[in-house]
Amino acid sequence: MNIGPPREARFSRRALLLGGGMGLVGTTLAGRMAWLALFEGDRYAAAAERNRIRDRLVPPRRGWIVDRTGKPLAVNRPDYRLELIPKDVEDLDAALARIAQVLPIGLEDELRIRADLAIQPSWMPVEVARDLDWPAYAALNVQVADVPGLQPVRVFSRHYPDGEPFAHLLGYVGPPSPEQYEKEKDPLLIFPGFRIGKDGIERHEDKVLRGRPGSTREEVTARGQVIRELGQTPDQPGATLRLTIDRDLQSYAARRLGDNSASVIVIDCVTGDLLTMVSMPAFDPNVFSTRVPTSLWKALQVDDHTPLLNKSAMGVYPPGSTFKMVTMLAALEAGIPPDASVNCSGRYPMGGNVWHCHARRGHGRVTMATALPKSCDTWFYHFGRQIGIERIADMARRLGLGQEFDLPLPGQASGLVPDNDWKQRRYDKPWNVAETLNCSIGQGYLIANPLQLGVMTARIASGLIVQPRLLLPQAGDAAPVFPALGIDPEHLAMVRQGMFDVVNSGIGTARGARTGLPGVEVCGKTGTAQVRRISKAERRSGVLRNEALAWKFRDHALFVAYAPAAAPRYAVSVIIEHGIAGGRYAAPIARDVLSFLYDRDRAMKALEPVERALAAKRRAESQAQVAEARAAEEARLMPAWLRADAPPARPPVNTGDTPQPPRDVI
Amino acid sequence: MFNGPWARELARLPWGVIAVTALLAGFGMVILYSAGGGALQPWALKHGVRFGILGTMMLVLAQVRPSFWLRHAFLIYGVLVVALLGVEIKGQVGGGSQRWLDLGFIQLQPSELMKLGIVLAVARFYHYMPRGYETKPMALWPPLVLIAVPSALVMLQPDLGTATSIAVGGVAVMFLAGVRMWLFGGAALAMAAAAPFAWGLLHDYQKRRVMIFLDPSVDPRGAGYHITQSKIAIGSGGLSGKGFLEGTQSHLDYLPELQTDFIFATMAEEWGLLGGLAVMAGFTFILAWGTGVAMRAGTQFERLLAMGLVVTLFFYVAVNLMMVMGLAPVVGIPLPLVSWGGSAMMTVCILLGLIMGIHRERTLGEG
């Protein structure tokens, strides 16, 4: 039997084997450590620094938006808030309980916070409280700083001093959407309290207004507790945006519009500066920049006056008679002699149909000089038909219709200038002469937005291809030089004379647009755009008066104008949705807005009766509401056997919009 | 007085090893002082006091003759198995995993002591084994059972690290006793084959730890965090470290378990590669001395006991270092003598006391 070597020898051999193995492992460990410390040391040292040092963002202050004279339109206001970062919160109930020790948190707040937590990704901060006063903020900093996920922050919230009149133009700000963060991955976007532009100029120029964030270097523990501050990089605030808008003028225009669903554009014919671009009614951007209550949002959505729509850029309307300058210029360019005239009988039969002039009994002989002041439809039916749609459409496009302009707005409606090509594309049918008749008086397929009508007027007034602008160039930039329209100056002069007569002659449709200010003669053109079809039966029995119709069936009231007549400087376009008649209701507004540019006191005086009437109307409305509520309450309390006979008492209230002052107030 | 038995015994002690042991424990105190935020509390002072008591116990144990251990080896082993069962039963009744046995005056962790008990028992078994019988099948299964029972019980706790440590100690003694080489090769192959089945027996958290060890980036904020932060601490220390009390990984709480399992990382951040090599050199000295004692020992039991304990201590140190350097999964084994924790220190002090006893046995013959 082989019993092997002696036990001692075998043990020693094996012990040495084990010892060698241990030595090998030990050497490997020493080598591994040397590798970590020497060769990868720099990488790990950097990793340790990344651990230790946190760069905390200092969000930049948003740039201001000011008007052409430097008056603030959108500014920042310090705001102390408490935000909650869901992903860092360990125990929400405990966190809320801790907040409640310092701040009164209502059930409603708590429900809102929980609802936000449920729908938002966990890295989006949730607002707990805003507009805290300093003592509360200081107390929070001491008491909840160690609760993970709660962050008292000092931010700047947006403030719009003039509010509503600028809501559509400027837009508002709000927290970035999760999608936006996913796309840009900019840590600034999830900084508590950070806001970005959500609409209007705030949205379009967000990159300019946003600025660059700064940072604070801090030494932090693994739990995020700050040990000390190591350094700072200051933030770079966003640039101040100077608009061409005249704040006073735009505010005035908004007040002058009262309760109407309307838009006013004022444009400088020389520079293209948009002095006013107002759309009413609107919303309060200060409310929108925080949090819109659901009830308010719903009310705004269902309002038939569309307070959420920027009518100046996004609202489209048939231009109606304000389009007649286009037809006339096209006719002149097509070679229709200046002495061409038409006999208007009030009816224009073609094919089996009859087109009507707005004057039921006709205008008699209408020449080129009286066609615009009388706004005779027959004249335009006749010559529009003669020159054809292509020439009309071409002229319309040259004057700025059917196109978008290079403006810092998130959206513009391009409107529509129809022609044969379009009809083929859209309906796969050739153009019909009947449609030319409609278009030649600015109806039919033709639609335009208020801005386009303003630009059109400025171009007619100046004879140049005026391009509107909203951003005021830096000092030292050359004034814009616009190329000529390429329309015979004589033709333009004739059209301008026609527009002068619309306001200033005895036969004009907009005599109410005279300012009465010496040297400020207004030239303009009214428009009353039909929004419903008038049936043959109604023609026979007499067309219904607009006042007798429900609001949404009334005609749109339009007026475009420029002044002064001798050296055109300002062009205006006014659209009042369902405003009944351009001459009667839109023209006085244009008049007052133009007056404001030359004589503020006088313009302010014109405001008095408007606001008096508006106040009376509001009073009546609120009384009616109270009465209705009381009647409903009485009906509810009434015994059942009596209730059936008692209709709710409601005093008749004029549901129309702000009554306009009499035509000849000035 | 100077010629009395006390002085003679003191002169006989291996003072070099005792000094290195004390230096390691002292260095542990320094590191714990830093880990405690530059204060004696809560760890450094207690660590020192503990070493004072347990170190004294080590010297007392060094006076016990190995024949005593030989005589009582199976008794000690038996008591520890019963204690392990007691822990298991208590855990079953009380719910949850339980490693401690509260004896009233001390919280005993039997699995720690079993690391020593297994070496004692297996060494005892081979001491009386006639030469040449080591690989016979009927001589093979008793030590395997001796190893399997406590390993399985500790595995149930569940404590993979300690269970492995016990198994390694026992198998090392078998190897040293002369069991045929091919058996170990065969066993290694068999284990490799059984690995997939063993995987199924692991707890989820253990599986996760192994997975994370293989790729720490799967869970950089969770369990992978430990390994990552430990490597950052060691790597960022560089050659000579960031300086005493200057560690950021440890002081800013990035390093988990900075006073126990990851104390080597805490140390390396502040003392660098040089500090690390010093600690390794200290342990190398102790292990080399222990190996020397084993080689010179007079009986088979003493040889096996001494070398088995050396392997146990080595396993302790090596697994901890591998873990903090990202070479092994996180198993929860502290660095002996340096880490905070009484149980491990007690085990190591007893371990060293036993080797010192064997060392003394040689000097007795000479004296």
PDB file of N, CA and C in Angstrom, chain A residues 1-8 10-12 14-19 21-22 25-26 29-30 32-34 36-38 41 44-45 47-48 51-52 219-223 227, chain B residues 126-127 129 131 134 136 175-179 181 225 229 231-232 235-236 238 242 248-249 252-254 264 268 272-273 276 280 294-295 303 307 310-311 314 321-322 325 327:
ATOM      1  N   MET A   1       0.827  -1.193   0.000  1.00  0.00           N
ATOM      2  CA  MET A   1       0.000   0.000   0.000  1.00  0.00           C
ATOM      3  C   MET A   1       0.861   1.243   0.000  1.00  0.00           C
ATOM      4  N   ASN A   2       0.581   2.107  -1.002  1.00  0.00           N
ATOM      5  CA  ASN A   2       1.360   3.340  -1.086  1.00  0.00           C
ATOM      6  C   ASN A   2       0.796   4.344  -0.115  1.00  0.00           C
ATOM      7  N   ILE A   3       1.557   4.621   0.917  1.00  0.00           N
ATOM      8  CA  ILE A   3       1.036   5.571   1.900  1.00  0.00           C
ATOM      9  C   ILE A   3       1.622   6.960   1.677  1.00  0.00           C
ATOM     10  N   GLY A   4       2.367   7.177   0.606  1.00  0.00           N
ATOM     11  CA  GLY A   4       2.882   8.507   0.262  1.00  0.00           C
ATOM     12  C   GLY A   4       3.984   8.969   1.175  1.00  0.00           C
ATOM     13  N   PRO A   5       4.377  10.239   0.991  1.00  0.00           N
ATOM     14  CA  PRO A   5       5.472  10.790   1.786  1.00  0.00           C
ATOM     15  C   PRO A   5       5.063  10.998   3.233  1.00  0.00           C
ATOM     16  N   PRO A   6       6.017  11.260   4.120  1.00  0.00           N
ATOM     17  CA  PRO A   6       5.668  11.519   5.522  1.00  0.00           C
ATOM     18  C   PRO A   6       4.724  12.709   5.625  1.00  0.00           C
ATOM     19  N   ARG A   7       3.929  12.679   6.676  1.00  0.00           N
ATOM     20  CA  ARG A   7       2.891  13.706   6.815  1.00  0.00           C
ATOM     21  C   ARG A   7       3.468  15.121   6.858  1.00  0.00           C
ATOM     22  N   GLU A   8       4.592  15.287   7.577  1.00  0.00           N
ATOM     23  CA  GLU A   8       5.182  16.634   7.703  1.00  0.00           C
ATOM     24  C   GLU A   8       5.553  17.188   6.323  1.00  0.00           C
ATOM     25  N   ARG A  10       4.460  16.282   3.384  1.00  0.00           N
ATOM     26  CA  ARG A  10       3.304  16.592   2.545  1.00  0.00           C
ATOM     27  C   ARG A  10       2.609  17.877   3.019  1.00  0.00           C
ATOM     28  N   PHE A  11       2.505  18.001   4.353  1.00  0.00           N
ATOM     29  CA  PHE A  11       1.863  19.222   4.880  1.00  0.00           C
ATOM     30  C   PHE A  11       2.630  20.450   4.416  1.00  0.00           C
ATOM     31  N   SER A  12       3.958  20.387   4.561  1.00  0.00           N
ATOM     32  CA  SER A  12       4.758  21.560   4.200  1.00  0.00           C
ATOM     33  C   SER A  12       4.561  21.917   2.732  1.00  0.00           C
ATOM     34  N   ARG A  14       2.017  21.260   0.827  1.00  0.00           N
ATOM     35  CA  ARG A  14       0.677  21.834   0.582  1.00  0.00           C
ATOM     36  C   ARG A  14       0.525  23.212   1.213  1.00  0.00           C
ATOM     37  N   ALA A  15       1.130  23.379   2.395  1.00  0.00           N
ATOM     38  CA  ALA A  15       1.049  24.695   3.051  1.00  0.00           C
ATOM     39  C   ALA A  15       1.743  25.737   2.193  1.00  0.00           C
ATOM     40  N   LEU A  16       2.900  25.345   1.615  1.00  0.00           N
ATOM     41  CA  LEU A  16       3.603  26.284   0.751  1.00  0.00           C
ATOM     42  C   LEU A  16       2.775  26.593  -0.487  1.00  0.00           C
ATOM     43  N   LEU A  17       2.075  25.560  -1.011  1.00  0.00           N
ATOM     44  CA  LEU A  17       1.202  25.759  -2.158  1.00  0.00           C
ATOM     45  C   LEU A  17       0.108  26.782  -1.833  1.00  0.00           C
ATOM     46  N   LEU A  18      -0.516  26.538  -0.650  1.00  0.00           N
ATOM     47  CA  LEU A  18      -1.567  27.481  -0.215  1.00  0.00           C
ATOM     48  C   LEU A  18      -0.986  28.872  -0.023  1.00  0.00           C
ATOM     49  N   GLY A  19       0.188  28.929   0.658  1.00  0.00           N
ATOM     50  CA  GLY A  19       0.834  30.226   0.901  1.00  0.00           C
ATOM     51  C   GLY A  19       1.114  30.939  -0.408  1.00  0.00           C
ATOM     52  N   GLY A  21      -0.513  30.534  -3.184  1.00  0.00           N
ATOM     53  CA  GLY A  21      -1.807  31.007  -3.694  1.00  0.00           C
ATOM     54  C   GLY A  21      -2.233  32.288  -3.007  1.00  0.00           C
ATOM     55  N   MET A  22      -2.061  32.302  -1.689  1.00  0.00           N
ATOM     56  CA  MET A  22      -2.437  33.514  -0.948  1.00  0.00           C
ATOM     57  C   MET A  22      -1.588  34.691  -1.394  1.00  0.00           C
ATOM     58  N   VAL A  25      -2.900  35.988  -4.653  1.00  0.00           N
ATOM     59  CA  VAL A  25      -4.119  36.793  -4.468  1.00  0.00           C
ATOM     60  C   VAL A  25      -3.746  38.152  -3.884  1.00  0.00           C
ATOM     61  N   GLY A  26      -2.851  38.144  -2.883  1.00  0.00           N
ATOM     62  CA  GLY A  26      -2.436  39.401  -2.253  1.00  0.00           C
ATOM     63  C   GLY A  26      -1.798  40.333  -3.264  1.00  0.00           C
ATOM     64  N   LEU A  29      -4.382  41.814  -5.431  1.00  0.00           N
ATOM     65  CA  LEU A  29      -5.118  42.878  -4.744  1.00  0.00           C
ATOM     66  C   LEU A  29      -4.307  44.171  -4.720  1.00  0.00           C
ATOM     67  N   ALA A  30      -3.025  44.036  -4.403  1.00  0.00           N
ATOM     68  CA  ALA A  30      -2.180  45.230  -4.374  1.00  0.00           C
ATOM     69  C   ALA A  30      -2.129  45.861  -5.765  1.00  0.00           C
ATOM     70  N   ARG A  32      -4.381  45.575  -8.109  1.00  0.00           N
ATOM     71  CA  ARG A  32      -5.685  46.155  -8.403  1.00  0.00           C
ATOM     72  C   ARG A  32      -5.821  47.532  -7.753  1.00  0.00           C
ATOM     73  N   MET A  33      -5.361  47.606  -6.528  1.00  0.00           N
ATOM     74  CA  MET A  33      -5.478  48.889  -5.838  1.00  0.00           C
ATOM     75  C   MET A  33      -4.596  49.932  -6.515  1.00  0.00           C
ATOM     76  N   ALA A  34      -3.380  49.515  -6.903  1.00  0.00           N
ATOM     77  CA  ALA A  34      -2.491  50.456  -7.577  1.00  0.00           C
ATOM     78  C   ALA A  34      -3.119  50.916  -8.888  1.00  0.00           C
ATOM     79  N   LEU A  36      -6.353  51.112  -9.570  1.00  0.00           N
ATOM     80  CA  LEU A  36      -7.448  52.039  -9.256  1.00  0.00           C
ATOM     81  C   LEU A  36      -6.898  53.418  -8.880  1.00  0.00           C
ATOM     82  N   ALA A  37      -5.848  53.394  -8.029  1.00  0.00           N
ATOM     83  CA  ALA A  37      -5.388  54.659  -7.455  1.00  0.00           C
ATOM     84  C   ALA A  37      -4.498  55.427  -8.421  1.00  0.00           C
ATOM     85  N   LEU A  38      -3.649  54.709  -9.184  1.00  0.00           N
ATOM     86  CA  LEU A  38      -2.674  55.426 -10.005  1.00  0.00           C
ATOM     87  C   LEU A  38      -3.154  55.623 -11.434  1.00  0.00           C
ATOM     88  N   GLY A  41      -6.881  56.822 -11.256  1.00  0.00           N
ATOM     89  CA  GLY A  41      -7.055  57.792 -10.165  1.00  0.00           C
ATOM     90  C   GLY A  41      -7.724  59.081 -10.619  1.00  0.00           C
ATOM     91  N   TYR A  44     -11.404  58.633 -11.217  1.00  0.00           N
ATOM     92  CA  TYR A  44     -12.171  58.500  -9.972  1.00  0.00           C
ATOM     93  C   TYR A  44     -12.153  59.781  -9.161  1.00  0.00           C
ATOM     94  N   ALA A  45     -11.027  60.505  -9.235  1.00  0.00           N
ATOM     95  CA  ALA A  45     -10.975  61.794  -8.531  1.00  0.00           C
ATOM     96  C   ALA A  45     -12.034  62.726  -9.100  1.00  0.00           C
ATOM     97  N   ALA A  47     -14.749  61.752 -10.559  1.00  0.00           N
ATOM     98  CA  ALA A  47     -16.057  61.227 -10.138  1.00  0.00           C
ATOM     99  C   ALA A  47     -16.375  61.660  -8.712  1.00  0.00           C
ATOM    100  N   ALA A  48     -15.339  61.655  -7.855  1.00  0.00           N
ATOM    101  CA  ALA A  48     -15.564  62.074  -6.469  1.00  0.00           C
ATOM    102  C   ALA A  48     -15.961  63.544  -6.427  1.00  0.00           C
ATOM    103  N   ASN A  51     -19.471  63.961  -7.478  1.00  0.00           N
ATOM    104  CA  ASN A  51     -20.327  63.596  -6.358  1.00  0.00           C
ATOM    105  C   ASN A  51     -20.498  64.771  -5.417  1.00  0.00           C
ATOM    106  N   ARG A  52     -19.347  65.336  -5.070  1.00  0.00           N
ATOM    107  CA  ARG A  52     -19.270  66.295  -3.978  1.00  0.00           C
ATOM    108  C   ARG A  52     -19.835  67.641  -4.396  1.00  0.00           C
ATOM    109  N   GLU A 219     -20.970  72.415  -2.183  1.00  0.00           N
ATOM    110  CA  GLU A 219     -20.551  71.101  -1.733  1.00  0.00           C
ATOM    111  C   GLU A 219     -21.754  70.480  -1.031  1.00  0.00           C
ATOM    112  N   VAL A 220     -22.108  69.277  -1.479  1.00  0.00           N
ATOM    113  CA  VAL A 220     -23.311  68.669  -0.925  1.00  0.00           C
ATOM    114  C   VAL A 220     -23.016  67.251  -0.452  1.00  0.00           C
ATOM    115  N   THR A 221     -23.838  66.808   0.475  1.00  0.00           N
ATOM    116  CA  THR A 221     -23.736  65.423   0.929  1.00  0.00           C
ATOM    117  C   THR A 221     -24.557  64.547   0.005  1.00  0.00           C
ATOM    118  N   ALA A 222     -24.442  63.250   0.229  1.00  0.00           N
ATOM    119  CA  ALA A 222     -25.196  62.316  -0.602  1.00  0.00           C
ATOM    120  C   ALA A 222     -26.694  62.581  -0.488  1.00  0.00           C
ATOM    121  N   ARG A 223     -27.115  63.140   0.632  1.00  0.00           N
ATOM    122  CA  ARG A 223     -28.542  63.418   0.823  1.00  0.00           C
ATOM    123  C   ARG A 223     -28.933  64.784   0.262  1.00  0.00           C
ATOM    124  N   ILE A 227     -23.234  71.829   2.230  1.00  0.00           N
ATOM    125  CA  ILE A 227     -22.242  72.065   3.279  1.00  0.00           C
ATOM    126  C   ILE A 227     -21.714  73.492   3.182  1.00  0.00           C
TER     127      ILE A 227
ATOM    128  N   TYR B 126      -8.484  14.749  11.463  1.00  0.00           N
ATOM    129  CA  TYR B 126      -7.336  14.220  10.723  1.00  0.00           C
ATOM    130  C   TYR B 126      -6.154  13.882  11.633  1.00  0.00           C
ATOM    131  N   HIS B 127      -6.170  14.470  12.840  1.00  0.00           N
ATOM    132  CA  HIS B 127      -5.058  14.205  13.756  1.00  0.00           C
ATOM    133  C   HIS B 127      -4.942  12.712  14.050  1.00  0.00           C
ATOM    134  N   MET B 129      -6.159  10.327  12.171  1.00  0.00           N
ATOM    135  CA  MET B 129      -6.281   9.544  10.939  1.00  0.00           C
ATOM    136  C   MET B 129      -4.926   8.947  10.592  1.00  0.00           C
ATOM    137  N   ARG B 131      -1.865   7.573   8.522  1.00  0.00           N
ATOM    138  CA  ARG B 131      -1.340   8.061   7.264  1.00  0.00           C
ATOM    139  C   ARG B 131      -1.806   7.178   6.109  1.00  0.00           C
ATOM    140  N   GLU B 134      -6.439   9.133   4.243  1.00  0.00           N
ATOM    141  CA  GLU B 134      -7.168  10.413   4.076  1.00  0.00           C
ATOM    142  C   GLU B 134      -8.162  10.394   2.914  1.00  0.00           C
ATOM    143  N   LYS B 136      -9.567   7.697   1.508  1.00  0.00           N
ATOM    144  CA  LYS B 136     -10.511   6.576   1.461  1.00  0.00           C
ATOM    145  C   LYS B 136     -11.936   7.095   1.606  1.00  0.00           C
ATOM    146  N   PHE B 175      -7.427  19.761   2.602  1.00  0.00           N
ATOM    147  CA  PHE B 175      -6.357  19.857   1.605  1.00  0.00           C
ATOM    148  C   PHE B 175      -4.995  19.678   2.275  1.00  0.00           C
ATOM    149  N   LEU B 176      -4.842  20.393   3.407  1.00  0.00           N
ATOM    150  CA  LEU B 176      -3.560  20.336   4.101  1.00  0.00           C
ATOM    151  C   LEU B 176      -3.302  18.942   4.683  1.00  0.00           C
ATOM    152  N   ALA B 177      -4.382  18.250   5.049  1.00  0.00           N
ATOM    153  CA  ALA B 177      -4.241  16.946   5.662  1.00  0.00           C
ATOM    154  C   ALA B 177      -3.783  15.899   4.650  1.00  0.00           C
ATOM    155  N   GLY B 178      -3.907  16.245   3.356  1.00  0.00           N
ATOM    156  CA  GLY B 178      -3.350  15.330   2.376  1.00  0.00           C
ATOM    157  C   GLY B 178      -4.368  14.607   1.539  1.00  0.00           C
ATOM    158  N   VAL B 179      -5.587  15.037   1.527  1.00  0.00           N
ATOM    159  CA  VAL B 179      -6.578  14.441   0.629  1.00  0.00           C
ATOM    160  C   VAL B 179      -6.097  14.644  -0.794  1.00  0.00           C
ATOM    161  N   MET B 181      -5.168  15.362  -4.497  1.00  0.00           N
ATOM    162  CA  MET B 181      -5.360  16.582  -5.295  1.00  0.00           C
ATOM    163  C   MET B 181      -6.531  16.487  -6.263  1.00  0.00           C
ATOM    164  N   TYR B 225     -24.527  50.996  -6.325  1.00  0.00           N
ATOM    165  CA  TYR B 225     -24.028  52.224  -5.735  1.00  0.00           C
ATOM    166  C   TYR B 225     -22.869  51.953  -4.789  1.00  0.00           C
ATOM    167  N   GLN B 229     -19.315  53.609  -5.494  1.00  0.00           N
ATOM    168  CA  GLN B 229     -18.808  54.646  -4.591  1.00  0.00           C
ATOM    169  C   GLN B 229     -17.518  54.201  -3.922  1.00  0.00           C
ATOM    170  N   LYS B 231     -15.229  52.201  -5.225  1.00  0.00           N
ATOM    171  CA  LYS B 231     -14.148  52.329  -6.193  1.00  0.00           C
ATOM    172  C   LYS B 231     -13.765  53.797  -6.381  1.00  0.00           C
ATOM    173  N   ILE B 232     -14.765  54.656  -6.355  1.00  0.00           N
ATOM    174  CA  ILE B 232     -14.468  56.091  -6.486  1.00  0.00           C
ATOM    175  C   ILE B 232     -13.604  56.540  -5.305  1.00  0.00           C
ATOM    176  N   GLY B 235     -10.057  54.993  -5.753  1.00  0.00           N
ATOM    177  CA  GLY B 235      -9.372  55.577  -6.901  1.00  0.00           C
ATOM    178  C   GLY B 235      -9.031  57.039  -6.682  1.00  0.00           C
ATOM    179  N   SER B 236      -9.948  57.788  -6.069  1.00  0.00           N
ATOM    180  CA  SER B 236      -9.706  59.223  -5.921  1.00  0.00           C
ATOM    181  C   SER B 236      -8.640  59.505  -4.868  1.00  0.00           C
ATOM    182  N   GLY B 238      -5.694  58.219  -4.864  1.00  0.00           N
ATOM    183  CA  GLY B 238      -4.409  58.325  -5.549  1.00  0.00           C
ATOM    184  C   GLY B 238      -3.290  57.682  -4.753  1.00  0.00           C
ATOM    185  N   LYS B 242      -6.079  61.924   0.168  1.00  0.00           N
ATOM    186  CA  LYS B 242      -6.500  63.328   0.241  1.00  0.00           C
ATOM    187  C   LYS B 242      -6.095  63.956   1.557  1.00  0.00           C
ATOM    188  N   THR B 248     -13.846  63.104   1.034  1.00  0.00           N
ATOM    189  CA  THR B 248     -15.178  63.650   0.751  1.00  0.00           C
ATOM    190  C   THR B 248     -16.199  62.536   0.599  1.00  0.00           C
ATOM    191  N   GLN B 249     -15.776  61.439   0.000  1.00  0.00           N
ATOM    192  CA  GLN B 249     -16.701  60.327  -0.199  1.00  0.00           C
ATOM    193  C   GLN B 249     -17.256  59.845   1.137  1.00  0.00           C
ATOM    194  N   LEU B 252     -19.095  63.044   3.260  1.00  0.00           N
ATOM    195  CA  LEU B 252     -20.339  63.561   2.691  1.00  0.00           C
ATOM    196  C   LEU B 252     -21.333  62.427   2.434  1.00  0.00           C
ATOM    197  N   ASP B 253     -21.099  61.309   3.083  1.00  0.00           N
ATOM    198  CA  ASP B 253     -22.075  60.202   3.090  1.00  0.00           C
ATOM    199  C   ASP B 253     -22.231  59.470   1.767  1.00  0.00           C
ATOM    200  N   TYR B 254     -21.299  59.661   0.826  1.00  0.00           N
ATOM    201  CA  TYR B 254     -21.473  58.935  -0.429  1.00  0.00           C
ATOM    202  C   TYR B 254     -21.128  57.453  -0.244  1.00  0.00           C
ATOM    203  N   PHE B 264     -12.000  49.971   4.388  1.00  0.00           N
ATOM    204  CA  PHE B 264     -10.776  50.046   3.598  1.00  0.00           C
ATOM    205  C   PHE B 264     -10.866  51.198   2.589  1.00  0.00           C
ATOM    206  N   ALA B 268      -8.520  54.297   2.286  1.00  0.00           N
ATOM    207  CA  ALA B 268      -7.775  54.536   1.049  1.00  0.00           C
ATOM    208  C   ALA B 268      -8.011  55.943   0.518  1.00  0.00           C
ATOM    209  N   GLY B 272      -4.560  56.915   0.703  1.00  0.00           N
ATOM    210  CA  GLY B 272      -4.076  56.559  -0.625  1.00  0.00           C
ATOM    211  C   GLY B 272      -3.538  55.148  -0.733  1.00  0.00           C
ATOM    212  N   LEU B 273      -2.836  54.923  -1.824  1.00  0.00           N
ATOM    213  CA  LEU B 273      -2.254  53.617  -2.103  1.00  0.00           C
ATOM    214  C   LEU B 273      -1.261  53.227  -0.998  1.00  0.00           C
ATOM    215  N   GLY B 276      -3.029  51.822   1.876  1.00  0.00           N
ATOM    216  CA  GLY B 276      -3.551  50.512   1.521  1.00  0.00           C
ATOM    217  C   GLY B 276      -2.463  49.456   1.572  1.00  0.00           C
ATOM    218  N   MET B 280      -2.113  46.099   3.900  1.00  0.00           N
ATOM    219  CA  MET B 280      -1.871  44.770   3.313  1.00  0.00           C
ATOM    220  C   MET B 280      -0.566  44.172   3.846  1.00  0.00           C
ATOM    221  N   ALA B 294       2.851  27.218  11.635  1.00  0.00           N
ATOM    222  CA  ALA B 294       2.286  25.943  11.191  1.00  0.00           C
ATOM    223  C   ALA B 294       3.380  24.994  10.717  1.00  0.00           C
ATOM    224  N   MET B 295       4.330  25.537   9.962  1.00  0.00           N
ATOM    225  CA  MET B 295       5.397  24.688   9.415  1.00  0.00           C
ATOM    226  C   MET B 295       6.265  24.092  10.520  1.00  0.00           C
ATOM    227  N   ARG B 303      -0.307  21.637  13.323  1.00  0.00           N
ATOM    228  CA  ARG B 303      -0.038  22.095  11.957  1.00  0.00           C
ATOM    229  C   ARG B 303      -1.335  22.478  11.241  1.00  0.00           C
ATOM    230  N   MET B 307      -2.467  26.346  10.242  1.00  0.00           N
ATOM    231  CA  MET B 307      -2.576  26.746   8.832  1.00  0.00           C
ATOM    232  C   MET B 307      -4.034  26.971   8.442  1.00  0.00           C
ATOM    233  N   VAL B 310      -4.864  30.325   9.509  1.00  0.00           N
ATOM    234  CA  VAL B 310      -4.241  31.321   8.615  1.00  0.00           C
ATOM    235  C   VAL B 310      -5.098  31.499   7.362  1.00  0.00           C
ATOM    236  N   VAL B 311      -5.553  30.360   6.812  1.00  0.00           N
ATOM    237  CA  VAL B 311      -6.391  30.451   5.613  1.00  0.00           C
ATOM    238  C   VAL B 311      -7.701  31.190   5.925  1.00  0.00           C
ATOM    239  N   PHE B 314      -6.953  34.795   6.128  1.00  0.00           N
ATOM    240  CA  PHE B 314      -6.681  35.290   4.780  1.00  0.00           C
ATOM    241  C   PHE B 314      -7.982  35.492   4.003  1.00  0.00           C
ATOM    242  N   LEU B 321     -11.245  42.887   0.838  1.00  0.00           N
ATOM    243  CA  LEU B 321     -10.532  43.784  -0.083  1.00  0.00           C
ATOM    244  C   LEU B 321     -11.054  43.631  -1.502  1.00  0.00           C
ATOM    245  N   MET B 322     -11.324  42.374  -1.898  1.00  0.00           N
ATOM    246  CA  MET B 322     -11.863  42.173  -3.232  1.00  0.00           C
ATOM    247  C   MET B 322     -13.206  42.870  -3.390  1.00  0.00           C
ATOM    248  N   MET B 325     -12.821  46.634  -3.731  1.00  0.00           N
ATOM    249  CA  MET B 325     -12.191  47.038  -4.985  1.00  0.00           C
ATOM    250  C   MET B 325     -13.005  46.587  -6.191  1.00  0.00           C
ATOM    251  N   LEU B 327     -13.931  43.499  -7.005  1.00  0.00           N
ATOM    252  CA  LEU B 327     -13.546  42.212  -7.589  1.00  0.00           C
ATOM    253  C   LEU B 327     -14.429  41.071  -7.089  1.00  0.00           C
TER     254      LEU B 327
END
